[in-house]
Amino acid sequence: MHAEPRGTMHGWIRRANLLPFVETIADLIGSELNDGALTAGVEGSDADDDSWCTFVLDGQPRVEMRFARTRTDDTVLVDVELDGIGEPLEIRAALLLDVCSRYRLTAEAG
């Protein structure tokens, strides 16, 4: 049986939750986020064609994520894989992934 690297997780999140998800991970590891590159990469991806976008956040630790959007209705989901994270961040990222898959996040007013 093939074991996945520590800190690797998979899940589906709502497309609208992608930016808050990545922003939070970037904040946790102290990394800058290029949201334009993220958006362009995800829009050019396609889960049905196995065409993935790889997005790297250079923080402490370095986090590599892979995304592929689906072609379903108005709700576009994103598959997420995070590699190279330690246990405290792994727990936070897993919880965030769960929240982003279950709820529709909205931006704070103001």
Tab-separated table of C-alpha atoms in Angstrom:
chain	number	residue	atom	x	y	z
A	1	MET	CA	0.000	0.000	0.000
A	2	HIS	CA	1.344	3.449	-0.961
A	3	ALA	CA	1.472	5.897	1.948
A	4	GLU	CA	0.948	9.582	1.228
A	5	PRO	CA	3.468	12.142	2.505
A	6	ARG	CA	2.659	13.636	5.902
A	7	GLY	CA	0.455	16.701	5.555
A	8	THR	CA	-1.175	15.622	2.312
A	9	MET	CA	-4.938	16.026	2.251
A	10	HIS	CA	-7.573	15.940	-0.425
A	11	GLY	CA	-11.005	17.494	-0.516
A	12	TRP	CA	-13.500	19.454	-2.506
A	13	ILE	CA	-14.247	23.084	-1.704
A	14	ARG	CA	-16.582	25.594	-3.282
A	15	ARG	CA	-14.941	27.782	-5.933
A	16	ALA	CA	-16.109	30.889	-4.066
A	17	ASN	CA	-14.171	29.676	-1.002
A	18	LEU	CA	-10.888	29.197	-2.869
A	19	LEU	CA	-9.443	32.648	-2.215
A	20	PRO	CA	-10.325	32.712	1.516
A	21	PHE	CA	-8.880	29.191	1.841
A	22	VAL	CA	-5.557	30.072	0.202
A	23	GLU	CA	-5.384	33.477	1.943
A	24	THR	CA	-5.728	31.780	5.313
A	25	ILE	CA	-3.048	29.174	4.534
A	26	ALA	CA	-0.740	31.958	3.273
A	27	ASP	CA	-1.317	33.929	6.466
A	28	LEU	CA	-0.604	30.874	8.638
A	29	ILE	CA	2.794	30.298	7.001
A	30	GLY	CA	3.743	33.959	6.504
A	31	SER	CA	3.643	33.951	2.709
A	32	GLU	CA	2.630	36.572	0.161
A	33	LEU	CA	-0.280	35.631	-2.092
A	34	ASN	CA	-0.561	36.429	-5.802
A	35	ASP	CA	-4.323	36.028	-6.144
A	36	GLY	CA	-4.240	36.885	-9.863
A	37	ALA	CA	-1.933	33.955	-10.580
A	38	LEU	CA	-4.092	31.699	-8.423
A	39	THR	CA	-7.279	32.704	-10.243
A	40	ALA	CA	-5.708	32.327	-13.698
A	41	GLY	CA	-4.245	28.937	-12.822
A	42	VAL	CA	-7.501	27.557	-11.485
A	43	GLU	CA	-9.545	28.944	-14.387
A	44	GLY	CA	-7.154	27.167	-16.798
A	45	SER	CA	-7.480	23.838	-14.982
A	46	ASP	CA	-9.977	21.048	-15.567
A	47	ALA	CA	-10.551	18.028	-13.293
A	48	ASP	CA	-12.346	16.124	-16.063
A	49	ASP	CA	-9.291	16.388	-18.341
A	50	ASP	CA	-6.854	15.772	-15.442
A	51	SER	CA	-5.373	19.230	-16.037
A	52	TRP	CA	-4.132	20.574	-12.687
A	53	CYS	CA	-2.831	23.934	-11.533
A	54	THR	CA	0.045	23.801	-9.035
A	55	PHE	CA	0.292	26.746	-6.668
A	56	VAL	CA	3.205	27.233	-4.277
A	57	LEU	CA	3.308	29.415	-1.178
A	58	ASP	CA	6.888	30.109	-0.066
A	59	GLY	CA	6.519	30.489	3.656
A	60	GLN	CA	7.485	28.562	6.755
A	61	PRO	CA	6.917	25.830	5.799
A	62	ARG	CA	6.682	25.901	2.008
A	63	VAL	CA	3.231	24.674	0.929
A	64	GLU	CA	2.415	23.259	-2.478
A	65	MET	CA	-1.236	23.010	-3.523
A	66	ARG	CA	-2.837	21.486	-6.600
A	67	PHE	CA	-6.211	22.570	-7.920
A	68	ALA	CA	-8.542	21.440	-10.682
A	69	ARG	CA	-11.947	22.964	-11.236
A	70	THR	CA	-14.956	20.969	-12.358
A	71	ARG	CA	-17.517	21.860	-15.002
A	72	THR	CA	-20.616	21.510	-12.823
A	73	ASP	CA	-23.439	24.049	-12.685
A	74	ASP	CA	-22.888	27.363	-10.893
A	75	THR	CA	-21.027	25.636	-8.094
A	76	VAL	CA	-17.456	25.007	-9.130
A	77	LEU	CA	-15.513	22.781	-6.781
A	78	VAL	CA	-11.760	22.583	-6.340
A	79	ASP	CA	-9.681	19.575	-5.315
A	80	VAL	CA	-6.908	20.533	-2.899
A	81	GLU	CA	-3.675	18.757	-2.065
A	82	LEU	CA	-1.280	20.256	0.466
A	83	ASP	CA	2.220	18.814	0.830
A	84	GLY	CA	5.038	19.552	3.218
A	85	ILE	CA	3.193	20.900	6.247
A	86	GLY	CA	3.782	20.023	9.899
A	87	GLU	CA	1.255	18.640	12.370
A	88	PRO	CA	-0.025	21.941	13.905
A	89	LEU	CA	-0.600	23.448	10.457
A	90	GLU	CA	-1.958	20.151	9.165
A	91	ILE	CA	-4.704	20.204	11.809
A	92	ARG	CA	-5.628	23.830	11.033
A	93	ALA	CA	-5.601	23.218	7.269
A	94	ALA	CA	-7.783	20.106	7.640
A	95	LEU	CA	-10.316	22.062	9.691
A	96	LEU	CA	-10.259	24.940	7.194
A	97	LEU	CA	-10.711	22.488	4.314
A	98	ASP	CA	-13.715	20.984	6.103
A	99	VAL	CA	-15.298	24.406	6.723
A	100	CYS	CA	-14.694	25.491	3.111
A	101	SER	CA	-16.347	22.323	1.798
A	102	ARG	CA	-19.432	22.581	4.018
A	103	TYR	CA	-20.221	26.313	4.083
A	104	ARG	CA	-20.343	29.252	1.707
A	105	LEU	CA	-17.961	31.867	3.112
A	106	THR	CA	-18.655	35.572	2.703
A	107	ALA	CA	-16.279	38.503	2.932
A	108	GLU	CA	-16.371	40.608	6.062
A	109	ALA	CA	-18.209	43.883	5.538
A	110	GLY	CA	-16.248	47.081	5.955
